Amino acid sequence: MRLKFLVYMDRTIKSALISVFYKDGLEPIVRKLHELNVHIYSTGGTQSFIEKLGIPCTAVETVTSYPSILGGRVKTLHPKVFGGILARRDFEDDEKHVKEYEIPLLDLVIVDLYPFEETIKQTDEEKTIIEKIDIGGVSLIRAAGKNFKDVCIVASRNQYADLLELLNTQHGATSLEDRRAFAAAAFTECAHYDVAIAEYFNRTSVSHNFQISFGQRHPLRYGENPHQGASFYGDLDELFEKLNGKELSYNNLVDVDAACQLISEFNDPAFAVIKHTNVCGVAVRKNVTEAWTAALAGDPESAFGGVLITNQPITLEAAQKINELFFEILIAPEFDEEALTLLKSKKNRNLLRQKKTFYPKKEYKRILNGVLAQDADTENYASWTEVGAHETTEAEKQDLQFANIVCKHLKSNAIALVKDQQLIGKGCGQTSRIDALRNAIEKAKQFGFSLQGAAMASDAFFPFNDCVTIAHEAGITSVIQPGGSVRDNDSIQYCKDNGMAMVLTGTRHFKH
């Protein structure tokens, strides 16, 4: 195999293969290629699209002498197609084969992939899903990417604008740097596609490799701190419509995630305030205005600059009250027109309309030189075992269930104090559970709440009876906790001796 030792330089596009699923944005590219006298090869629907524009193109079938077969499963998988893409212009043996087998060289390949991810969102029918696994497209993209020194590959409509600019400014020529950049994007496109397919097939089996891909990169202003670079990978538009405000920051997105997970737990009108991923106020009431008032009252100090979320439309009455507070983000399923006008009065406020509820199925965390993956904490309690001095009343049960949900969304060690479905005190992120309880009691006292008749939730078991003792002395009358300590009976007996209700759930809610 002999080399010509040519210097890699600009390549003028003389021929192009175009075969795409998505035609939007393609017309100006096709017209520009025609203007540059580029010979276009195409297939099926793309060929019809180009011909309807009045632009000539050659059907791939006339090159291969084979029609599209097997219901369209095989169209471009042929040596004359792949030879034209993979032929190395600086290899004399490749040039010899190209001439011998009359293989047309291809300088530009525009190919996208069947909409596999879109299909699995729309149907569960396996037959339909399987037919959206692209074979020819992936093969063409990889071939053109491999031979980037000679061929330019465009693998997504997201790159059409870049290609059109290149065609206009460089008059149909591509540099090695151009082709390498397009190839990098093409292989990324294929990798994302393959991960989506692997995830589909691994739904009922355990994969031995960690594979995940969230699509497009969105650069952020910075990370947790200004000196840290950061990006978000994913599609926020699937979850939210942004109605006002600046670009969301790294810390904003972390808090929005926590807020969305918490609010998804409630069916009745609820409002919550999030600060550094922890709940600093949350309440359930008969309407959005009352829910906001009660949530804010739980800790009006911490609410300053927080992320606010509700599962109810924002009315003008609610907006007038919310407008009195400085906040970063407000999330709601809808905004009344007058409420939106009022809240937009401050341009940097982020107002997000939540299109659908969100709760993850899986959670991931970078650890050491690897990744931890786990199922999301979606279970509030495995059982409801009454072990205290008396059966819980209906009001106590509501408050205990509410407190257990809140505690689940606080950083460990965590204690939540609730009264009338309103968070009135919380302690979180403490190295000692008893310190978390002391913090919660102090918070409640700070904002004038009486703890008489309040409910207490703990994210993990009590190793001693000190927490229930302190709780009783503060006026708390009911407790919910997972249980599981070898000394559970110490806390249970204290509750029985002092008239306190206690529920064991069998479900721990550590959150780190």
XYZ file of C-alpha atoms in Angstrom:
512
model
C 0.000 0.000 0.000
C 1.783 3.128 -1.226
C 1.266 6.683 0.031
C 1.316 9.805 -2.065
C 2.404 11.833 0.995
C 0.003 14.664 0.170
C -0.298 17.551 2.592
C -3.802 17.685 4.080
C -5.300 20.996 3.119
C -8.590 22.444 2.052
C -10.870 20.087 0.182
C -13.354 21.501 -2.314
C -16.727 19.781 -2.137
C -17.512 18.354 -5.560
C -19.973 15.645 -4.572
C -22.354 15.066 -1.687
C -24.527 12.256 -0.342
C -27.681 13.526 1.368
C -30.069 11.141 3.124
C -31.926 12.512 6.135
C -35.022 11.865 8.223
C -35.537 15.528 9.140
C -35.835 17.842 6.134
C -36.362 21.126 7.994
C -33.481 23.513 7.372
C -32.154 21.421 4.492
C -33.414 23.516 1.559
C -30.891 26.404 1.744
C -28.020 23.905 1.950
C -29.239 21.987 -1.090
C -29.672 25.199 -3.054
C -26.190 26.393 -2.114
C -24.634 23.054 -3.098
C -26.399 23.271 -6.448
C -25.116 26.823 -6.870
C -21.587 25.513 -6.257
C -22.082 22.815 -8.920
C -21.876 20.006 -6.373
C -23.105 16.629 -7.663
C -25.755 15.400 -5.229
C -26.567 11.745 -4.549
C -29.633 10.873 -2.505
C -32.201 8.249 -1.498
C -35.926 7.848 -0.983
C -37.763 10.729 0.642
C -34.734 12.999 0.604
C -34.338 12.475 -3.132
C -37.995 13.401 -3.674
C -37.570 16.482 -1.487
C -34.549 17.670 -3.497
C -36.200 16.999 -6.845
C -39.301 18.970 -5.793
C -36.979 21.946 -5.329
C -36.114 21.618 -9.008
C -32.567 20.531 -8.228
C -31.121 17.466 -9.958
C -29.724 14.595 -7.951
C -28.620 11.048 -8.638
C -30.390 8.154 -6.948
C -28.015 5.944 -4.987
C -29.671 2.942 -6.635
C -28.228 3.953 -9.993
C -24.751 3.823 -8.470
C -25.167 0.503 -6.657
C -27.480 -1.143 -9.221
C -29.515 -2.336 -6.230
C -32.878 -0.925 -5.188
C -33.865 -0.154 -1.599
C -34.759 -3.598 -0.199
C -36.204 -5.269 2.907
C -38.757 -2.553 3.456
C -36.111 0.178 3.389
C -33.790 -1.573 5.852
C -31.036 -1.731 3.216
C -30.497 1.305 0.996
C -26.919 2.558 1.209
C -25.053 -0.462 2.599
C -22.979 -1.125 -0.526
C -19.233 -1.028 -1.394
C -19.775 1.635 -4.046
C -21.259 3.966 -1.424
C -18.846 3.203 1.383
C -15.926 3.015 -0.987
C -16.660 6.567 -2.103
C -16.627 7.711 1.519
C -13.716 5.680 2.883
C -11.334 6.010 -0.076
C -8.163 7.789 1.046
C -7.164 10.408 -1.486
C -3.461 10.031 -0.593
C -3.336 6.225 -1.052
C -2.479 5.113 -4.578
C -3.983 1.659 -4.007
C -7.275 3.242 -2.912
C -7.226 5.416 -6.017
C -6.628 2.313 -8.134
C -9.650 0.559 -6.615
C -11.842 3.609 -7.076
C -11.048 3.634 -10.802
C -11.258 -0.136 -11.218
C -14.688 -0.447 -9.613
C -16.004 2.915 -10.865
C -16.660 4.235 -7.374
C -17.809 7.880 -7.210
C -15.887 9.793 -4.535
C -17.959 11.606 -1.921
C -16.654 14.801 -0.321
C -19.666 15.650 1.865
C -22.077 13.339 3.688
C -25.244 14.770 5.234
C -26.983 11.980 7.114
C -29.022 12.000 10.327
C -30.480 9.168 12.398
C -33.967 7.734 12.806
C -35.788 9.314 15.791
C -35.287 6.449 18.247
C -35.614 8.509 21.457
C -38.702 10.318 20.183
C -40.281 6.966 19.279
C -39.831 5.372 22.713
C -41.507 8.441 24.233
C -44.516 8.007 21.957
C -45.101 4.249 22.029
C -44.347 1.024 23.886
C -44.840 -1.127 20.798
C -41.555 -2.960 20.338
C -42.026 -3.547 16.609
C -42.270 0.198 15.955
C -39.357 0.975 18.267
C -37.052 -1.618 16.688
C -37.645 -0.206 13.214
C -36.320 3.133 14.447
C -32.894 1.653 15.189
C -30.800 3.152 12.425
C -28.240 0.931 10.701
C -27.254 2.602 7.456
C -27.173 6.090 8.931
C -24.825 5.161 11.760
C -22.571 3.275 9.341
C -22.382 6.213 6.925
C -21.666 8.663 9.750
C -18.902 6.509 11.209
C -17.345 5.937 7.800
C -17.293 9.631 6.939
C -16.053 10.518 10.425
C -13.250 7.984 10.171
C -12.129 9.511 6.864
C -12.383 13.119 8.093
C -9.092 13.940 6.429
C -10.920 13.808 3.107
C -14.662 13.866 3.861
C -16.908 16.288 5.731
C -19.706 14.676 7.757
C -22.828 16.502 8.982
C -24.800 14.189 11.288
C -27.492 16.450 12.707
C -29.800 19.253 11.627
C -28.336 21.174 14.577
C -25.215 21.614 12.431
C -26.967 22.842 9.291
C -26.345 26.488 10.169
C -22.613 25.832 10.641
C -22.405 24.012 7.328
C -24.305 26.728 5.459
C -22.025 29.410 6.862
C -19.000 27.379 5.792
C -20.405 26.935 2.271
C -21.108 30.646 1.971
C -17.845 31.944 3.405
C -15.446 29.345 2.027
C -17.184 28.801 -1.311
C -17.558 25.053 -0.874
C -14.102 24.368 0.555
C -13.465 22.698 3.931
C -10.297 22.776 5.988
C -8.895 19.857 7.943
C -9.928 21.646 11.157
C -13.482 22.022 9.828
C -13.720 18.350 8.955
C -12.251 17.234 12.275
C -14.770 19.373 14.193
C -17.696 17.967 12.212
C -16.360 14.429 12.738
C -16.121 14.963 16.503
C -19.737 16.127 16.585
C -20.775 13.171 14.430
C -19.195 10.550 16.693
C -20.804 12.266 19.693
C -24.158 12.009 17.934
C -23.638 8.282 17.324
C -22.512 7.671 20.897
C -25.611 9.367 22.313
C -27.809 7.361 19.951
C -26.193 4.047 20.897
C -26.549 4.767 24.614
C -30.281 5.406 24.145
C -30.647 2.047 22.380
C -28.597 0.247 25.048
C -30.752 1.791 27.800
C -33.882 0.542 26.046
C -32.573 -3.029 25.869
C -31.196 -2.895 29.427
C -34.556 -2.068 30.995
C -35.039 -5.698 31.992
C -31.408 -6.637 32.567
C -28.410 -5.280 34.413
C -25.717 -3.621 32.314
C -22.120 -4.209 33.365
C -21.089 -0.773 32.114
C -22.153 2.693 33.205
C -23.545 4.392 30.114
C -25.562 7.565 30.129
C -26.015 10.436 27.707
C -28.111 13.549 28.191
C -27.774 15.162 24.802
C -26.876 18.743 24.101
C -24.466 20.756 26.228
C -25.598 24.113 27.591
C -22.682 26.166 28.986
C -23.464 27.901 32.295
C -22.036 31.181 33.577
C -20.083 29.218 36.200
C -20.418 26.326 38.630
C -21.122 26.345 42.352
C -18.564 29.150 42.613
C -17.412 31.771 40.077
C -14.019 30.126 39.538
C -15.601 26.807 38.486
C -16.623 26.120 34.893
C -19.917 24.284 34.399
C -22.407 22.996 31.842
C -25.872 21.457 31.858
C -26.573 18.482 29.615
C -30.214 17.829 28.854
C -33.448 19.369 27.603
C -34.939 21.846 30.082
C -37.565 22.823 27.510
C -39.137 19.405 28.015
C -39.944 20.323 31.628
C -40.309 24.118 31.660
C -41.351 27.140 29.692
C -39.248 30.109 30.743
C -41.493 33.165 31.062
C -39.048 35.683 32.508
C -35.558 36.132 33.880
C -31.887 35.526 33.174
C -30.154 32.265 32.392
C -30.372 29.712 35.187
C -27.130 29.168 37.081
C -25.610 25.911 38.324
C -26.918 26.538 41.852
C -30.326 27.550 40.469
C -30.638 24.243 38.631
C -29.636 22.223 41.696
C -32.327 23.966 43.749
C -34.931 23.682 40.970
C -34.300 19.939 40.905
C -34.834 19.684 44.666
C -37.965 21.841 44.460
C -39.520 19.764 41.677
C -38.883 16.509 43.523
C -40.485 17.841 46.696
C -43.607 19.360 45.120
C -44.308 16.163 43.189
C -45.124 14.512 46.540
C -48.293 16.580 47.057
C -51.746 16.411 45.470
C -53.489 19.093 47.563
C -52.561 22.786 47.066
C -48.976 23.087 48.293
C -46.240 25.710 48.286
C -42.568 25.231 49.136
C -39.448 27.348 49.528
C -36.044 25.790 48.804
C -32.627 27.097 49.835
C -29.414 25.221 49.012
C -31.546 22.139 48.179
C -33.134 22.056 51.647
C -36.740 22.873 52.429
C -37.008 26.011 54.523
C -40.773 26.360 54.221
C -43.615 24.190 52.969
C -47.326 23.976 53.639
C -50.556 22.486 52.325
C -53.687 24.634 52.408
C -57.030 24.993 50.605
C -55.679 27.461 48.028
C -52.392 28.778 46.648
C -52.431 32.092 48.547
C -52.911 30.443 51.924
C -50.316 27.796 51.091
C -47.778 30.521 50.221
C -48.482 32.475 53.406
C -48.045 29.390 55.583
C -44.917 28.192 53.746
C -43.244 31.595 54.096
C -44.139 31.846 57.772
C -42.181 28.643 58.473
C -38.877 30.494 57.944
C -39.236 33.964 56.372
C -35.574 34.675 57.036
C -34.208 31.776 54.983
C -36.765 32.331 52.219
C -34.918 35.476 51.079
C -33.330 34.699 47.698
C -34.843 31.223 47.592
C -36.487 29.055 44.966
C -40.278 28.971 45.234
C -42.531 26.254 43.843
C -46.216 25.359 43.899
C -48.458 22.783 42.284
C -51.201 25.396 41.753
C -51.693 28.232 39.236
C -50.402 31.589 40.503
C -53.301 33.989 40.966
C -53.034 37.762 41.152
C -53.780 37.617 44.895
C -50.935 35.163 45.456
C -48.598 37.121 43.165
C -49.181 40.325 45.144
C -48.020 38.604 48.331
C -45.112 36.770 46.658
C -43.995 40.039 45.038
C -43.113 41.420 48.467
C -40.201 38.954 48.762
C -36.891 38.899 46.928
C -36.593 35.468 45.323
C -34.544 33.866 42.554
C -37.063 31.558 40.890
C -40.800 30.869 40.987
C -42.104 27.619 39.478
C -45.789 26.918 38.881
C -47.961 24.932 36.455
C -49.682 28.139 35.277
C -49.654 31.920 35.859
C -52.758 34.109 35.570
C -52.149 36.907 33.071
C -52.339 39.705 35.648
C -50.119 37.744 38.053
C -47.522 37.252 35.349
C -47.500 40.943 34.445
C -46.901 41.881 38.072
C -44.166 39.318 38.661
C -42.373 40.300 35.449
C -41.842 43.784 36.854
C -38.382 42.646 37.954
C -36.510 41.483 34.868
C -34.030 39.157 36.572
C -36.659 37.063 38.308
C -36.894 33.612 36.813
C -40.482 32.546 36.230
C -40.870 28.959 35.038
C -44.057 27.264 33.919
C -43.679 23.599 34.792
C -45.063 21.481 31.965
C -45.106 18.185 33.859
C -44.206 16.812 37.260
C -40.717 15.417 37.680
C -39.205 12.759 39.901
C -36.088 10.830 38.823
C -35.998 7.061 38.601
C -32.240 6.895 39.073
C -29.622 8.996 40.847
C -25.905 9.297 40.029
C -22.914 10.683 41.870
C -19.238 10.910 40.950
C -17.231 9.107 43.625
C -13.418 8.644 43.600
C -12.500 7.355 40.146
C -15.979 6.064 39.331
C -19.709 6.675 39.591
C -22.311 5.579 42.117
C -25.756 4.792 40.733
C -28.869 4.021 42.761
C -32.640 3.898 42.481
C -34.276 7.157 43.482
C -35.887 7.329 46.939
C -39.503 7.049 45.802
C -40.943 5.103 48.757
C -42.228 7.185 51.662
C -42.839 4.257 53.986
C -42.901 0.496 53.664
C -45.282 0.009 56.583
C -47.289 1.990 59.117
C -46.851 0.397 62.525
C -48.375 2.151 65.533
C -46.206 1.479 68.598
C -46.879 4.482 70.861
C -49.221 5.212 73.749
C -52.252 5.533 71.473
C -53.401 5.202 67.887
C -52.748 8.358 65.891
C -55.719 10.621 65.286
C -56.577 11.611 61.724
C -54.950 15.011 62.263
C -51.805 13.420 63.707
C -51.630 10.969 60.823
C -51.810 13.804 58.267
C -49.064 15.735 60.025
C -46.852 12.666 60.427
C -47.188 11.787 56.744
C -46.419 15.388 55.824
C -43.408 15.524 58.178
C -42.064 12.237 56.826
C -42.162 13.597 53.250
C -40.406 16.818 54.261
C -37.740 14.953 56.218
C -37.045 12.757 53.208
C -36.052 15.895 51.270
C -33.715 17.315 53.935
C -29.989 16.599 54.170
C -29.081 14.077 56.872
C -29.114 14.043 59.804
C -32.584 15.543 59.563
C -35.557 16.336 61.787
C -38.791 17.958 60.614
C -41.400 19.479 62.941
C -44.893 19.918 61.519
C -48.184 21.269 62.758
C -51.406 21.519 60.729
C -49.529 20.476 57.544
C -47.044 23.317 57.872
C -43.312 22.974 58.422
C -42.638 24.953 61.596
C -39.088 23.816 62.388
C -36.343 21.765 60.826
C -32.762 20.732 61.454
C -30.678 19.295 58.651
C -27.134 18.459 57.617
C -26.088 17.828 61.215
C -23.538 15.268 62.380
C -25.785 14.441 65.328
C -29.518 13.703 65.232
C -29.971 15.355 68.589
C -28.366 18.541 67.217
C -30.779 18.429 64.256
C -33.673 18.263 66.741
C -32.313 21.147 68.830
C -31.957 23.244 65.662
C -35.524 22.417 64.635
C -36.923 23.427 68.032
C -34.946 26.681 67.995
C -36.235 27.499 64.503
C -39.813 26.964 65.611
C -39.337 29.186 68.650
C -37.543 31.851 66.591
C -40.627 32.399 64.453
C -43.155 32.165 67.266
C -44.578 28.683 66.765
C -45.988 26.643 69.602
C -44.847 23.026 69.534
C -47.761 21.845 71.650
C -49.359 19.004 69.670
C -46.712 19.116 66.903
C -45.481 16.080 64.954
C -41.831 15.096 64.551
C -40.196 13.085 61.739
C -36.674 11.674 61.704
C -34.900 10.463 58.570
C -33.328 7.542 60.484
C -33.833 5.595 63.716
C -33.197 6.915 67.230
C -30.238 5.072 68.799
C -31.333 6.293 72.253
C -34.456 7.807 73.788
C -32.865 11.256 74.135
C -34.606 12.679 71.036
C -38.107 11.629 72.054
C -37.383 12.936 75.562
C -36.413 16.391 74.269
C -39.352 16.337 71.851
C -41.825 15.567 74.635
C -40.420 18.298 76.836
C -40.935 20.759 73.945
C -44.604 19.776 73.582
C -44.391 17.379 70.605
C -46.981 14.621 70.880
C -46.416 12.335 67.859
C -43.345 10.877 66.185
C -42.622 9.057 62.929
C -39.334 7.264 62.278
C -38.107 4.190 60.379
C -37.070 2.157 63.410
C -34.377 -0.481 63.163
C -32.204 0.387 66.162
C -31.241 -2.372 68.584
C -32.591 0.029 71.228
C -35.895 0.881 69.521
C -37.738 -0.232 72.649
C -36.148 2.567 74.698
C -37.810 5.229 72.527
C -41.029 3.238 72.161
C -41.358 2.741 75.910
C -40.717 6.430 76.575
C -43.547 7.340 74.189
C -45.888 4.849 75.852
C -45.031 6.151 79.312
C -45.563 9.788 78.308
C -48.705 9.626 76.154
C -46.942 10.101 72.794
C -47.961 8.440 69.535
C -45.186 6.775 67.532
C -45.205 5.256 64.056
C -42.496 2.996 62.631
C -42.247 3.037 58.813
C -39.463 0.582 58.033
C -38.023 3.052 55.503
C -34.937 5.138 56.150
C -34.404 8.395 54.251
C -30.720 9.258 54.428
C -29.795 12.068 52.030
C -26.170 13.086 51.571
